[in-house]
Amino acid sequence: MQKNWFEKAAGYVDEFVKSGGVGQDPFARVYEERRKDYSLFSTQMTDDQIRSLKRYIFNYDRLPSAPADKPVQAPNLIAGEWKMAAKNARMTSPGDRRIVLSEMPDSGPGEVDAALTYAYDWWNLSGAFPASSSSAPISWVARSCSRATRSEPSATRP
């Protein structure tokens, strides 16, 4: 019997968790198959299936509670793959600033460009929307990000 897309993704989640939450995204691996059966009127996932994804969504055993505890690592999702950022920012506990809860990506221009380029290319090549309307939101985000990195005043939406 052939597995459905969710069963395949659940197997990929096992691999993903074992790799420490980095590598190809389990749901990106089954995207085409999942979208093939999509309908506004079909149930996409049951409550039990959603609950079973907790270890994928929260890919850590526990949050740090002491200064010596290792912080939770949070990777970037770029082009369907979770990658550790080149630079991280530390998020401390509001209750005790000595405890570092997690290290969050402090994405630089290269990582931002890679994510936006992939999104822009996918959006334009997907064929889901006409080119004139499909690129407008991503173009606006790209222009806004490039303005922000040049320390110009923030952009207003067109």
XYZ file of C-alpha atoms in Angstrom:
158
model
C 0.000 0.000 0.000
C 1.344 3.401 -0.958
C 1.803 5.968 1.794
C -0.089 9.232 1.575
C 1.778 12.533 1.663
C 1.314 12.960 5.418
C 2.753 9.529 6.248
C 5.747 10.289 4.028
C 6.225 13.682 5.687
C 5.986 12.078 9.147
C 8.861 9.756 8.188
C 10.849 12.730 6.945
C 10.116 14.527 10.241
C 11.887 11.665 12.056
C 15.000 12.224 9.914
C 14.713 16.004 10.376
C 14.530 15.775 14.179
C 17.478 13.340 14.280
C 19.545 15.832 12.249
C 18.962 18.527 14.871
C 16.367 20.487 12.906
C 18.550 21.351 9.933
C 18.385 20.038 6.384
C 15.615 19.787 3.814
C 12.179 20.621 5.196
C 9.967 17.514 5.525
C 6.957 19.256 4.014
C 8.945 20.742 1.149
C 9.828 17.154 0.203
C 6.128 16.246 -0.226
C 4.888 19.621 -1.507
C 3.954 18.573 -5.054
C 2.096 15.472 -3.893
C 0.288 17.402 -1.159
C -0.832 20.177 -3.511
C -2.085 17.688 -6.110
C -5.035 16.713 -3.888
C -5.721 20.189 -2.503
C -9.270 21.516 -2.429
C -10.896 24.257 -0.389
C -13.399 21.640 0.741
C -11.060 18.809 1.711
C -9.627 18.224 5.149
C -5.903 18.827 4.911
C -4.844 17.424 8.282
C -6.727 15.999 11.230
C -6.244 17.341 14.752
C -4.243 14.223 15.659
C -1.961 14.724 12.656
C -1.378 18.341 13.643
C -0.610 17.297 17.242
C 1.891 14.727 15.952
C 3.915 17.578 14.399
C 4.819 19.096 17.778
C 8.388 17.733 17.644
C 8.824 19.226 14.152
C 7.475 22.640 15.131
C 9.184 22.726 18.543
C 12.425 20.954 17.690
C 13.909 20.954 21.190
C 13.406 18.931 24.364
C 13.090 21.829 26.789
C 13.830 25.521 27.128
C 16.908 26.498 29.149
C 16.204 27.237 32.814
C 19.738 27.911 34.102
C 22.627 30.045 32.793
C 24.672 26.909 32.011
C 21.929 25.341 29.831
C 22.473 25.237 26.068
C 20.201 27.680 24.199
C 17.689 26.435 21.631
C 19.069 26.833 18.103
C 16.724 28.367 15.507
C 17.681 27.894 11.838
C 16.577 29.846 8.743
C 14.281 28.299 6.130
C 15.705 29.147 2.711
C 14.578 27.389 -0.476
C 12.936 24.514 1.394
C 15.980 23.807 3.559
C 16.585 24.674 7.201
C 20.104 26.104 7.649
C 21.924 27.610 10.585
C 22.552 31.304 10.042
C 26.055 32.666 9.649
C 25.368 35.004 12.577
C 22.951 34.658 15.502
C 21.363 37.013 18.003
C 20.825 35.797 21.545
C 17.373 35.958 23.130
C 17.558 36.095 26.912
C 14.859 35.225 29.403
C 12.802 38.254 30.460
C 12.718 36.801 33.998
C 16.482 36.249 34.293
C 18.731 37.956 31.744
C 21.576 35.547 32.570
C 19.685 32.713 30.857
C 19.978 32.608 27.068
C 16.769 30.956 25.847
C 17.622 30.755 22.169
C 19.935 31.850 19.432
C 17.899 33.352 16.597
C 19.162 33.996 13.054
C 20.545 37.489 12.483
C 20.355 37.106 8.735
C 22.774 39.092 6.642
C 22.316 40.421 3.109
C 23.391 37.118 1.513
C 20.812 35.057 3.392
C 18.051 37.610 2.811
C 18.918 37.782 -0.886
C 18.893 33.974 -1.206
C 15.453 33.740 0.424
C 13.940 36.575 -1.608
C 15.454 35.341 -4.874
C 14.053 31.853 -4.327
C 10.616 33.224 -3.395
C 10.593 35.621 -6.344
C 11.623 32.913 -8.808
C 9.098 30.410 -7.439
C 6.297 32.964 -7.492
C 6.973 33.973 -11.102
C 7.630 30.446 -12.382
C 4.713 28.786 -10.582
C 2.256 29.925 -13.243
C -0.421 30.309 -10.600
C -0.872 34.007 -11.295
C -0.227 36.334 -14.220
C 3.278 37.800 -14.077
C 2.030 41.352 -13.584
C 0.071 40.528 -10.430
C 2.232 37.723 -9.062
C 5.430 39.663 -8.633
C 3.965 42.814 -7.084
C 3.949 41.693 -3.406
C 7.424 40.151 -3.548
C 8.810 43.109 -5.481
C 7.446 45.423 -2.800
C 9.098 43.330 -0.039
C 12.390 43.218 -1.956
C 12.363 46.989 -2.492
C 11.506 47.566 1.172
C 14.307 45.275 2.363
C 16.859 46.872 0.082
C 15.841 50.313 1.337
C 16.151 49.153 4.938
C 19.646 47.777 4.375
C 20.712 51.110 2.905
C 19.392 52.919 6.020
C 16.813 54.897 4.085
C 13.399 55.836 5.491
C 10.990 52.912 5.558
C 8.941 52.290 2.461
C 5.239 52.864 2.202
C 3.128 50.298 0.450
C 2.274 51.189 -3.173
